[in-house]
Coordinates of C-alpha atoms in Angstrom, one line a residue:
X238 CA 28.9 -95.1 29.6
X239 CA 29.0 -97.3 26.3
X240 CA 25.8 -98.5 26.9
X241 CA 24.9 -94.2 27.3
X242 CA 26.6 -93.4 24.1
X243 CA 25.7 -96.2 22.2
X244 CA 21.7 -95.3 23.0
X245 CA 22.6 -91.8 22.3
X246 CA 23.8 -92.3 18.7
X247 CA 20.8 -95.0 18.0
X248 CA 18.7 -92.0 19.3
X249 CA 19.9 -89.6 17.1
X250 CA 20.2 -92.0 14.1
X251 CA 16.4 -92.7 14.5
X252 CA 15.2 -89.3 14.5
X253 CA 17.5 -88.5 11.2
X254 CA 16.2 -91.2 9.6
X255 CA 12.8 -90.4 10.6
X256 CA 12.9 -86.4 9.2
X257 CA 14.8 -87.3 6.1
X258 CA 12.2 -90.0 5.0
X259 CA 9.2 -87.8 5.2
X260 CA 11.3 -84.9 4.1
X261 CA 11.4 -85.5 0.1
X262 CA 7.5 -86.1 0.2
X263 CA 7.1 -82.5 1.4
X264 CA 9.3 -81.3 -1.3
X265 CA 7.8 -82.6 -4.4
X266 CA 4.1 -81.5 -3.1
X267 CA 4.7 -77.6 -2.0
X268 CA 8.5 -76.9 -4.0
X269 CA 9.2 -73.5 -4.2
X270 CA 7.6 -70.8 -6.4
X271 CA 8.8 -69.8 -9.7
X272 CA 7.8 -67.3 -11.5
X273 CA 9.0 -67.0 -15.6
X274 CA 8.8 -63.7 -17.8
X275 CA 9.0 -63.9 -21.6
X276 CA 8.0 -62.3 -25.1
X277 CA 4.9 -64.1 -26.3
X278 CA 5.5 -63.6 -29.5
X279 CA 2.3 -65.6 -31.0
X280 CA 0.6 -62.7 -29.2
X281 CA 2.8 -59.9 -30.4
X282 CA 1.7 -58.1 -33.3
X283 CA 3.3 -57.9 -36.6
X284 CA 5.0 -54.6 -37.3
X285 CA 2.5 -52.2 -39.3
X286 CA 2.7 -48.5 -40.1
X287 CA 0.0 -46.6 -37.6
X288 CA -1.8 -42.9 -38.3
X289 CA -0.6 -40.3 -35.6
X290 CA -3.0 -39.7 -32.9
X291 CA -4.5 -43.2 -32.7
X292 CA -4.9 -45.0 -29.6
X293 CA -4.9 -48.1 -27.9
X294 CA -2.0 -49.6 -30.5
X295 CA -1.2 -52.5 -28.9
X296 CA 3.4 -53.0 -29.1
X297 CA 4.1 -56.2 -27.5
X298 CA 2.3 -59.1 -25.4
X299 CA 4.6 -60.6 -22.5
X300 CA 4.1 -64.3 -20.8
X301 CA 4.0 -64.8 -17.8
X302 CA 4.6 -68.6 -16.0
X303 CA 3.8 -69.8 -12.5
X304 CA 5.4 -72.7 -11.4
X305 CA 4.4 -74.4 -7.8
X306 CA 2.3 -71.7 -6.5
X307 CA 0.1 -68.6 -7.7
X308 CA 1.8 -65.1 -8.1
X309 CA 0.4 -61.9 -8.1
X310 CA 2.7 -59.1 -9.7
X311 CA 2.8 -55.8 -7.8
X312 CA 5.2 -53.5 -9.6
X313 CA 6.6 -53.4 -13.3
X314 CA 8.2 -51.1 -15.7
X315 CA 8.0 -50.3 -19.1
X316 CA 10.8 -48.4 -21.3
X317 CA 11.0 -47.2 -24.5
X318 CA 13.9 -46.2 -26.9
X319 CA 15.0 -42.6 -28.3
X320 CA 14.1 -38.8 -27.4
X321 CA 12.5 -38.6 -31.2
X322 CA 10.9 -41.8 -30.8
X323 CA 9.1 -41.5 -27.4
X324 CA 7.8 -37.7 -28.1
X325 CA 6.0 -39.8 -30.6
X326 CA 3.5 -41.6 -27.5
X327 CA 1.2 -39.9 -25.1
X328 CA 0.6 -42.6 -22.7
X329 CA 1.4 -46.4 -22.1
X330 CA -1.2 -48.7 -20.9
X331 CA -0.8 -52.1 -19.7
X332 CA -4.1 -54.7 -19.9
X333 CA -3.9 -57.8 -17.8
X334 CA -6.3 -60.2 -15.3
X335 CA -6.5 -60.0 -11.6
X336 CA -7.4 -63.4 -9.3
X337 CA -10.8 -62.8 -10.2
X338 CA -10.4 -63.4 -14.2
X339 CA -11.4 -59.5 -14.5
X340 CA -9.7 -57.4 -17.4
X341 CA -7.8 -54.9 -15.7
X342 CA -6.1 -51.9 -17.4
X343 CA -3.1 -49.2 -15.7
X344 CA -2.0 -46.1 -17.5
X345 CA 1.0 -44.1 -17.5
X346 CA 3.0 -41.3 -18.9
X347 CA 6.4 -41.3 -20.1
X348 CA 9.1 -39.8 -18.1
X349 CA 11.1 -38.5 -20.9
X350 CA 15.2 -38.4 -21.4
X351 CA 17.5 -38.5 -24.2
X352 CA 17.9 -42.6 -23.2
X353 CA 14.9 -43.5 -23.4
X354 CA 10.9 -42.8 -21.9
X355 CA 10.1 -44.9 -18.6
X356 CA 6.7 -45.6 -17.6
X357 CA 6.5 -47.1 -13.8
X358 CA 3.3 -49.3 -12.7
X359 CA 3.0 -49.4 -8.7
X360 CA -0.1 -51.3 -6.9
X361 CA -1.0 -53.9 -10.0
X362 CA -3.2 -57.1 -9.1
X363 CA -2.0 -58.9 -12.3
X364 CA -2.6 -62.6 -11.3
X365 CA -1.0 -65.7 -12.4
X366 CA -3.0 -69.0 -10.9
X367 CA -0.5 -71.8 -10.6
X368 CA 1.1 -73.8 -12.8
X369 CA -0.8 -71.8 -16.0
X370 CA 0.3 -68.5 -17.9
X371 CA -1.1 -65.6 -18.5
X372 CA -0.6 -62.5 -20.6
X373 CA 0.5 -58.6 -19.9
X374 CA -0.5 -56.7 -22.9
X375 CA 1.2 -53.0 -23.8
X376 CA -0.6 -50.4 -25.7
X377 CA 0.1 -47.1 -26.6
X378 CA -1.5 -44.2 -27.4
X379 CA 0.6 -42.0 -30.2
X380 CA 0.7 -38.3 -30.7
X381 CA -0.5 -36.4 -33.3
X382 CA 2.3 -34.7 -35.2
X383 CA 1.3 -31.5 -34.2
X384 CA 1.7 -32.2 -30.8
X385 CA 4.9 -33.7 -31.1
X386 CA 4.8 -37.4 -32.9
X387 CA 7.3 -37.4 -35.8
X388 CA 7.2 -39.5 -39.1
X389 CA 9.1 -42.4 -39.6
X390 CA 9.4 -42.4 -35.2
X391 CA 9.8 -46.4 -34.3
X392 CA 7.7 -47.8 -31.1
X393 CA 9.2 -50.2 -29.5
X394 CA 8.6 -51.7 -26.0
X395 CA 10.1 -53.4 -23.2
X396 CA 9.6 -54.5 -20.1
X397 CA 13.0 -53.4 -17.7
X398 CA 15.1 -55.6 -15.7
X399 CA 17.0 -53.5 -13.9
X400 CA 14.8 -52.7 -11.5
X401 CA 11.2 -51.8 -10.4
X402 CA 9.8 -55.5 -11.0
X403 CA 7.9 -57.0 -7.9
X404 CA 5.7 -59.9 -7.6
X405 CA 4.8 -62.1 -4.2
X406 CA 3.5 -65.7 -4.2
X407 CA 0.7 -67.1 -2.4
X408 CA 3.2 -68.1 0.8
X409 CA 4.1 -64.0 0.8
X410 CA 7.6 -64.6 -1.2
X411 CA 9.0 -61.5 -2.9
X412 CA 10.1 -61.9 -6.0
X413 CA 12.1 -59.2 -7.5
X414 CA 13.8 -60.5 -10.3
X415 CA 12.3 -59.8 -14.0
X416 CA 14.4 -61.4 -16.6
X417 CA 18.0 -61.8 -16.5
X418 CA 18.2 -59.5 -19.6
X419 CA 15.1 -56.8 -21.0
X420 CA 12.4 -58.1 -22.8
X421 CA 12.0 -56.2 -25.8
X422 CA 8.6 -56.5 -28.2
X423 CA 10.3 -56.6 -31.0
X424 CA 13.0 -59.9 -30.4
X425 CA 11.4 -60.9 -33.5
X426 CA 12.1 -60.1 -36.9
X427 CA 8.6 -58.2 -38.4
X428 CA 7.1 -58.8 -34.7
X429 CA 6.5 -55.7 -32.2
X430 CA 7.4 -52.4 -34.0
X431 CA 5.3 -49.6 -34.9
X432 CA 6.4 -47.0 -37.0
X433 CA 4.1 -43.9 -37.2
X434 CA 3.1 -41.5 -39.9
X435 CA 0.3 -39.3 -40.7
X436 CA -1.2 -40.8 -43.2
X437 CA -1.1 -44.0 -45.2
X438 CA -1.4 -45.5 -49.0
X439 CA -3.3 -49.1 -49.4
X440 CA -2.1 -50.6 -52.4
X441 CA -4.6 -53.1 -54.0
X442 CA -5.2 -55.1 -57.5
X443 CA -7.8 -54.1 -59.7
X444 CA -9.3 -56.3 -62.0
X445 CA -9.4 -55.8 -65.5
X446 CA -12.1 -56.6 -68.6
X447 CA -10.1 -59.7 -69.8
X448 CA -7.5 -61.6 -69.1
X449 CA -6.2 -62.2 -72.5
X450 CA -3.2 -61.0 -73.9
X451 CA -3.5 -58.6 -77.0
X452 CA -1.1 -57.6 -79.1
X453 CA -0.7 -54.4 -81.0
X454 CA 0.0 -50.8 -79.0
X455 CA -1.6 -49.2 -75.4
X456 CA -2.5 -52.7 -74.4
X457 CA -3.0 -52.8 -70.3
X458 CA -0.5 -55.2 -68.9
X459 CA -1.6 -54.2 -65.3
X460 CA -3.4 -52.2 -62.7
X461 CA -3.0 -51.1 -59.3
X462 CA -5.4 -48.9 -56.9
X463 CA -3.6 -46.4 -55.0
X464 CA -5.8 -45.5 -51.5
X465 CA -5.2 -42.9 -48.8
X466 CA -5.8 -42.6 -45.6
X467 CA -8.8 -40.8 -43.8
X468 CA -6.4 -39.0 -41.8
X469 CA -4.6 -37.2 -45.0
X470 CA -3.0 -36.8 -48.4
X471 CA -0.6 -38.9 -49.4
X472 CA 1.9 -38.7 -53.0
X473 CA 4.1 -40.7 -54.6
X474 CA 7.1 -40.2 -56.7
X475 CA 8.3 -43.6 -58.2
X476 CA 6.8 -47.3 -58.6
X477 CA 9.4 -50.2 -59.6
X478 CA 7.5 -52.9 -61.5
X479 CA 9.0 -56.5 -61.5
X480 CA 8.0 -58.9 -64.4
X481 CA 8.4 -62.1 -66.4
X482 CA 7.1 -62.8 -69.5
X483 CA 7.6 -65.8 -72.5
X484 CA 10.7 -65.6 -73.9
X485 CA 9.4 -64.2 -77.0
X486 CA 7.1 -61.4 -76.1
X487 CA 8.5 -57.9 -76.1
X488 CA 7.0 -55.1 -74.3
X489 CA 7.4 -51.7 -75.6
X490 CA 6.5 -48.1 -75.7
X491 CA 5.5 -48.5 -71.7
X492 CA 3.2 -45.7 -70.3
X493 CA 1.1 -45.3 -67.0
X494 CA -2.2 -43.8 -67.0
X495 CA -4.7 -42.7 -64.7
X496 CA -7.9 -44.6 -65.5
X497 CA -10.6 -41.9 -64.1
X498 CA -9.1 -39.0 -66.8
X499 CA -7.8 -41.4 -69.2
X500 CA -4.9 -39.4 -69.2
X501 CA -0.9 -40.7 -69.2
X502 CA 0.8 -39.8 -66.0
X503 CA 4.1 -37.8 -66.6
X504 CA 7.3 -39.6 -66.4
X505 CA 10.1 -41.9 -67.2
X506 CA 10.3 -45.6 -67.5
X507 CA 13.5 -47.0 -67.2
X508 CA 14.9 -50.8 -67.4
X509 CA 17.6 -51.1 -65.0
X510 CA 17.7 -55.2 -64.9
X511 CA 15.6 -57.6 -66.7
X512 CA 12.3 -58.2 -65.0
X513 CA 12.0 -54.6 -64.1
X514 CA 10.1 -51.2 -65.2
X515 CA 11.2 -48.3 -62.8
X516 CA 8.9 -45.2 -63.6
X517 CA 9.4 -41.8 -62.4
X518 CA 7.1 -39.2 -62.1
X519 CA 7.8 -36.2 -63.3
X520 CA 5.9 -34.2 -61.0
X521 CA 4.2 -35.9 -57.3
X522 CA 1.0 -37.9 -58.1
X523 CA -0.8 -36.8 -55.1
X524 CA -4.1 -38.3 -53.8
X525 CA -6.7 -37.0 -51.6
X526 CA -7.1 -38.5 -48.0
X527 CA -9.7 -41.1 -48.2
X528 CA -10.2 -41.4 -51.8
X529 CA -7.7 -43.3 -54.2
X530 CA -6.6 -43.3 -57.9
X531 CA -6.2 -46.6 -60.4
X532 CA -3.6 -46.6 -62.5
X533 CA -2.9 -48.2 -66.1
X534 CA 0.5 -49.6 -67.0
X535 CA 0.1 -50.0 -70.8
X536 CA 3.0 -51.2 -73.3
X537 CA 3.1 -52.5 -76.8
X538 CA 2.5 -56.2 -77.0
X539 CA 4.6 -58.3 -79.9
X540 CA 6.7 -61.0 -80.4
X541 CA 3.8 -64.1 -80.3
X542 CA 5.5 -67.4 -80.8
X543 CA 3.9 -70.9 -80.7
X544 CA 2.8 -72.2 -77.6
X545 CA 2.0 -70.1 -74.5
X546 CA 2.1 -66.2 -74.5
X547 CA 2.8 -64.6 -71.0
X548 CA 3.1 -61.3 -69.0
X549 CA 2.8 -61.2 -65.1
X550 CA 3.2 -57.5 -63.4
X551 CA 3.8 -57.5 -59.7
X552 CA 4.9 -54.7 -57.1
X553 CA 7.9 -56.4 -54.9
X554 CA 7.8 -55.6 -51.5
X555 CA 12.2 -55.6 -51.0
X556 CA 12.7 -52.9 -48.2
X557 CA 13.1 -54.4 -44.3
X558 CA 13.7 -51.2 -42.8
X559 CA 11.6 -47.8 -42.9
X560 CA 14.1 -44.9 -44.6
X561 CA 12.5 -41.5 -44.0
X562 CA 13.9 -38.7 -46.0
X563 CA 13.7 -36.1 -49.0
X564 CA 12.4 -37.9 -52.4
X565 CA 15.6 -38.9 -54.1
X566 CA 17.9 -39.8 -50.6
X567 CA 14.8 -42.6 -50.4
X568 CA 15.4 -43.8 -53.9
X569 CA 19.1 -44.7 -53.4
X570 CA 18.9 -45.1 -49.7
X571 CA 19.5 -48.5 -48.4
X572 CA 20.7 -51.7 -49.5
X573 CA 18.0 -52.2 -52.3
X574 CA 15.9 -50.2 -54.3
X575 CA 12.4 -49.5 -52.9
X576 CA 9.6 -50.2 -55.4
X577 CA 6.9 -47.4 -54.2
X578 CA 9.0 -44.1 -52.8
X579 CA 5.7 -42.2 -51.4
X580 CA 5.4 -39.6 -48.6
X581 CA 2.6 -38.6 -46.0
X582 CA 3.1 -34.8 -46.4
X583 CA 3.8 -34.4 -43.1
X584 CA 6.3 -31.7 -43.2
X585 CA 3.5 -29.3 -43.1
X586 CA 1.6 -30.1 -40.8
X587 CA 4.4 -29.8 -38.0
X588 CA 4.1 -26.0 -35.9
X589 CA 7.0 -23.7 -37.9
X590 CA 8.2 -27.1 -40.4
X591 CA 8.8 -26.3 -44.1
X592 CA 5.8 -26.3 -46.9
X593 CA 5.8 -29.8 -48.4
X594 CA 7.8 -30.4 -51.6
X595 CA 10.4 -33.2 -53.0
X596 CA 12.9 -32.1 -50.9
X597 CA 11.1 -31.9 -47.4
X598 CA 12.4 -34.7 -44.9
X599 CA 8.7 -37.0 -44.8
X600 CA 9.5 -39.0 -47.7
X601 CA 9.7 -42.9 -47.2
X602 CA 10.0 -46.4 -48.9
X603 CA 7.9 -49.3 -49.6
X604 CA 8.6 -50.7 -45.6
X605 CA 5.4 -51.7 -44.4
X606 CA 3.3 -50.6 -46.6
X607 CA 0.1 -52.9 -47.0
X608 CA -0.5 -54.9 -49.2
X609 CA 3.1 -55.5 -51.0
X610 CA 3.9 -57.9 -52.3
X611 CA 1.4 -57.6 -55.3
X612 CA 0.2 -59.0 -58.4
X613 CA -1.3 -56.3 -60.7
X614 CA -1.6 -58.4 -64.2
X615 CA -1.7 -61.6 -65.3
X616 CA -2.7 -62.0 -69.2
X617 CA -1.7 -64.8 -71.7
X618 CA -2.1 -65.9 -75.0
X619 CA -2.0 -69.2 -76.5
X620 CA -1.1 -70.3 -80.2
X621 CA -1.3 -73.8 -81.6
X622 CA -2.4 -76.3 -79.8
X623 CA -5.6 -76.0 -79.5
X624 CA -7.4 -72.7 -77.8
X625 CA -6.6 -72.3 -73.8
X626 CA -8.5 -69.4 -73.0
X627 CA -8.4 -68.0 -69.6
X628 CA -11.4 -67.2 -67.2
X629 CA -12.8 -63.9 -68.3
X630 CA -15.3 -61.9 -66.0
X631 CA -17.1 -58.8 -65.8
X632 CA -15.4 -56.2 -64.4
X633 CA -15.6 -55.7 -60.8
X634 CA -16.0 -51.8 -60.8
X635 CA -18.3 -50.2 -61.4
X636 CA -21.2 -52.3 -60.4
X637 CA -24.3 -51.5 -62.3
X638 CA -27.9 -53.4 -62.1
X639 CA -29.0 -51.4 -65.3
X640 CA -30.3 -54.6 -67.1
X641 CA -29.0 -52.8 -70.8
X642 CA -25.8 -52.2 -69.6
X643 CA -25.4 -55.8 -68.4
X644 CA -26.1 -57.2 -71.7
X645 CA -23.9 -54.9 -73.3
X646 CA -20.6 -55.5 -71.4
X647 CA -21.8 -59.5 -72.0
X648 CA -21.9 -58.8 -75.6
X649 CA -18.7 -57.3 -75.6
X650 CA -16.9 -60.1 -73.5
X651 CA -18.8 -63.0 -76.4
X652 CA -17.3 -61.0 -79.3
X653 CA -14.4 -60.8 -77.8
X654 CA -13.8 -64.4 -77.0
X655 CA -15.1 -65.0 -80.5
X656 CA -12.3 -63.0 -82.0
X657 CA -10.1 -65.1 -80.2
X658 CA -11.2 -68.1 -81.4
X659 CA -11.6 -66.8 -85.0
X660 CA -7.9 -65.6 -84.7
X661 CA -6.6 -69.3 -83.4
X662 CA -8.4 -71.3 -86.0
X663 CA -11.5 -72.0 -84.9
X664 CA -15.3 -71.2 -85.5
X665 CA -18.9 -71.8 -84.2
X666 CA -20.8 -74.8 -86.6
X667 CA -24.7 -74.4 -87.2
X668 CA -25.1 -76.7 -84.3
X669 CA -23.3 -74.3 -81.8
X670 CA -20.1 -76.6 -81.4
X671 CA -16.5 -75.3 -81.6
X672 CA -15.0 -76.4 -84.6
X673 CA -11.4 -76.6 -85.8
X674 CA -11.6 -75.2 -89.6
X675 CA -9.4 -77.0 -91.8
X676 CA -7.3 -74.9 -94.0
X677 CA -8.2 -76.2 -97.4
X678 CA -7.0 -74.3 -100.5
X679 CA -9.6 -72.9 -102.9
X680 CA -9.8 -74.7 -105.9
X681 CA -10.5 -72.2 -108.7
X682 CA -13.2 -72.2 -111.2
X683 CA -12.5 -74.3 -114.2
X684 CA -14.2 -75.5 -117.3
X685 CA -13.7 -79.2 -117.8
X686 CA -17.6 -80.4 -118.4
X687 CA -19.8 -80.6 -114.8
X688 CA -16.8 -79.6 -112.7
X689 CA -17.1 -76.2 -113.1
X690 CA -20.4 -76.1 -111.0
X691 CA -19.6 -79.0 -109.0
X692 CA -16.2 -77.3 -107.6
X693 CA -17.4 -74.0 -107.8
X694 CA -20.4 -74.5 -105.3
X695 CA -18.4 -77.4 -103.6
X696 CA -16.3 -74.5 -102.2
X697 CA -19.0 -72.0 -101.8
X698 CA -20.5 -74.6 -99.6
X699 CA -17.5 -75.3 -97.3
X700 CA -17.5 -71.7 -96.6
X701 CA -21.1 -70.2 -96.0
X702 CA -22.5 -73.6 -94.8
X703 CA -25.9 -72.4 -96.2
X704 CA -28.7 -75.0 -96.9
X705 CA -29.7 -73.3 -100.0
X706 CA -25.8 -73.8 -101.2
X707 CA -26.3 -77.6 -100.3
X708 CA -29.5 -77.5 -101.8
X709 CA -28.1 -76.5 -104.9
X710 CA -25.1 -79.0 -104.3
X711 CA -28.0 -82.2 -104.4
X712 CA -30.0 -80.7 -107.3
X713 CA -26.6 -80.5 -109.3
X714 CA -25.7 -84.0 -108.4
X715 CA -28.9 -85.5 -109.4
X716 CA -28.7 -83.3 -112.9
X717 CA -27.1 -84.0 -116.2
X718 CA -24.5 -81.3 -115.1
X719 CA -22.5 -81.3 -118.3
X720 CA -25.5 -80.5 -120.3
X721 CA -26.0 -77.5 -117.5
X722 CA -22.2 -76.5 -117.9
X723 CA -22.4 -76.9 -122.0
X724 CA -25.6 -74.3 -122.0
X725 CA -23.9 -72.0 -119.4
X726 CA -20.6 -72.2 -121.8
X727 CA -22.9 -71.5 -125.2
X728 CA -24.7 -68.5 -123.5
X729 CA -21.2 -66.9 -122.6
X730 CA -19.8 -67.2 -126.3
X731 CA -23.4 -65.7 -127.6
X732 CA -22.5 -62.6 -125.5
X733 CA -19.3 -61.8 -126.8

């Protein structure tokens, strides 16, 4: 009976021993599947403003990780945020590859509620080979506003884990578990959110004849290109201007002009902090879809002092969140103040809305708008020291290839740089070389023998630089010039 039970346990030890030594082998080489969702944000785009009734604006890009094994995902949802919001998109389509490496694409409508919009994928073959990752790309398509899209409406995406997910492995596991939380396209700060409007101003330097400093009255100090849109008009209402300048250069008299008409733009300047210009318009500057306007900010230049004179004109860029109301709510909406407060005149465009004006609700802030931050002057001025003059071009608008014209705007640019030189000190010699000129006081004519005509054309000399004046100079010095000065003297005194 030992002998029985002893063999029995020895038996069963055996086989144990036998199964739990192949057993972590078989582990390590087929583990179980695992299958990872998360926001690629690399992938995701960065938050622009997009024209209603455009398609195919891709939101968000989503990774997908297979661990062990290959997964192919069956079913997925897609949900969006807030009844204003989603009326803004006509569709939701989703782009990914199927085992094959074949682009594959699946649309769907939003089913609409005050939560949210929903769109449910059934039947995808969106494959992810193992151990790699692969991408699910959402797109929308947005509605035209008068079919529905509103202004200032926010697209966001995300992909729902509460429910609706499927994916199976290559063994024929289910998985049904998403995320433990939504992934949302815009987890990133300036990553995955489009806002939509009708139109859209480009803002853009534009560069000007010279990039020296000039003092005296209606100098330009900077200039900036607004551009709109194809798809319609846009206007603006105020532009804050943010600059630094040498500590003794003073700006004053400030105006903004329209360069086409040459005419000011009417309006306020006002200096709320150092480093900034606020102006006003009076009235809406408005500009015609797909054309643009360049604008002059002019000032009086003063104040030179030794050393390096300075101005730098910029446009900030300080708004991180799109505010869409009348004119003035935009200006003092928000926790800073917007430097371009602009609208896409959408108010009229929407079935029964109100006729555009300052008070309409499609009036917005500098959020987004492309491409802000901006440099829009850069001049200086340098005295003493030696000239530092800075690169001056052509202008780059209009182009011309009229050969007369060319040399004309060349001509301009030498005499100014000439004037520049003349103004610090400094001429051209016969030889073409840039000369410092000394400041040496003229001696004035006196009678004392030879030295009359000596000093006399010793100065006329040092400034005309003429060969006949040296001429004169050598045929004096080699001359008894006090016999010429005593003749000169005696011809005077016979005349009076």
């Amino acid at each position: 009976m030992k002998k029985a039970i002893s063999l029995g346990i020895f038996s069963i030890a055996f086989l144990f021993a036998t199964v739990f030594a192949v057993s972590p082998v078989s582990a390590q080489t087929a583990g179980a599947g695992v299958l990872t969702a998360t926001v690629n944000v690399g992938n995701t785009p960065d938050s622009k403003i997009v024209i209603a009734g455009s398609t195919m604006q891709k939101v968000g890009s989503f990774k997908f990780t297979a661990q062990n094994t290959s997964f192919t995902i069956q079913d997925l949802r897609v949900k969006t945020f807030g009844e204003s919001n989603n009326s803004s998109i006509s569709s939701v389509t989703l782009k990914y590859k199927d085992a094959g490496g074949i682009e594959k694409t699946a649309s769907q409508a939003l089913i609409l509620s005050s939560a949210g919009g929903l769109a449910t994928y059934t039947g995808l073959t969106a494959f992810i080979p193992q151990n790699t990752e692969r991408d699910i790309d959402v797109y929308v398509d947005v509605s035209t506003i008068a079919s529905g899209a509103n202004s200032g409406a926010l697209i966001i995406v995300s992909l729902d884990s509460s429910g609706g997910f499927k994916a199976f492995d290559s063994n024929g596991v289910v998985d049904t578990t998403l995320a433990s939380q939504d992934l949302s396209s815009s987890v990133t700060s300036g990553k995955g959110t489009l806002v939509v409007r009708r139109s859209v101003p480009t803002l853009s330097s534009v560069q000007d004849y010279s990039e020296i400093l000039m003092a005296g009255g209606n100098q330009i100090i900077g200039k900036v290109k607004i551009s709109a849109n194809p798809a319609g008009d846009i206007g603006w209402k105020k532009i804050s201007f943010s600059y630094t300048k040498s500590p003794n250069t003073t700006l004053n008299t400030l105006k903004l002009y329209n360069q086409a008409t040459n005419l000011e733009v009417s309006g306020v300047f006002s200096n709320p902090v150092t480093g900034q210009l606020i102006f006003t318009t009076t009235n809406e500057e408005q500009i015609a879809s797909g054309s643009s306007v360049t604008y002059e900010l002019r000032a009086t230049v003063g104040g030179f002092g030794g050393g390096n004179n300075l101005v730098v004109v910029s446009i900030a860029n300080p708004s991180t969140t799109g505010v869409t109301s009348s004119a003035s709510s935009v200006e003092t909406t928000g926790p800073v103040s917007p430097s371009f407060v602009w609208t896409d005149r959408s108010s009229s465009a929407v079935s029964g809305g109100s006729v555009h004006s300052l008070a309409t609700l499609d009036w917005t802030n500098d959020y987004l708008v492309k491409t802000l931050p901006l440099t829009i002057g850069s001049k200086s001025y340098f005295v003493d020291g030696g000239p530092v003059i800075p690169p001056v071009t052509p202008p780059v608008t209009p182009p011309t290839t009229d050969e007369s014209a060319l040399i004309a705007q060349l001509q301009a640019l030498i005499a100014q740089l000439l004037e520049q030189l003349k103004a610090q000190g400094y001429e051209i010699d016969a030889n073409g070389n840039l000369v410092r000129v000394p400041v040496v006081p003229i001696i004035p004519p006196v009678y004392d023998g030879g030295a009359f005509c000596y000093n006399w054309t010793q100065n006329l000399s040092y400034r005309s630089g003429g060969a006949d004046v040296r001429a004169l100079n050598e045929a004096l010095s080699r001359e008894n010039i006090s016999e010429r000065a005593n003749r000169i003297q005696m011809s005077i005194f016979d005349e009076l």
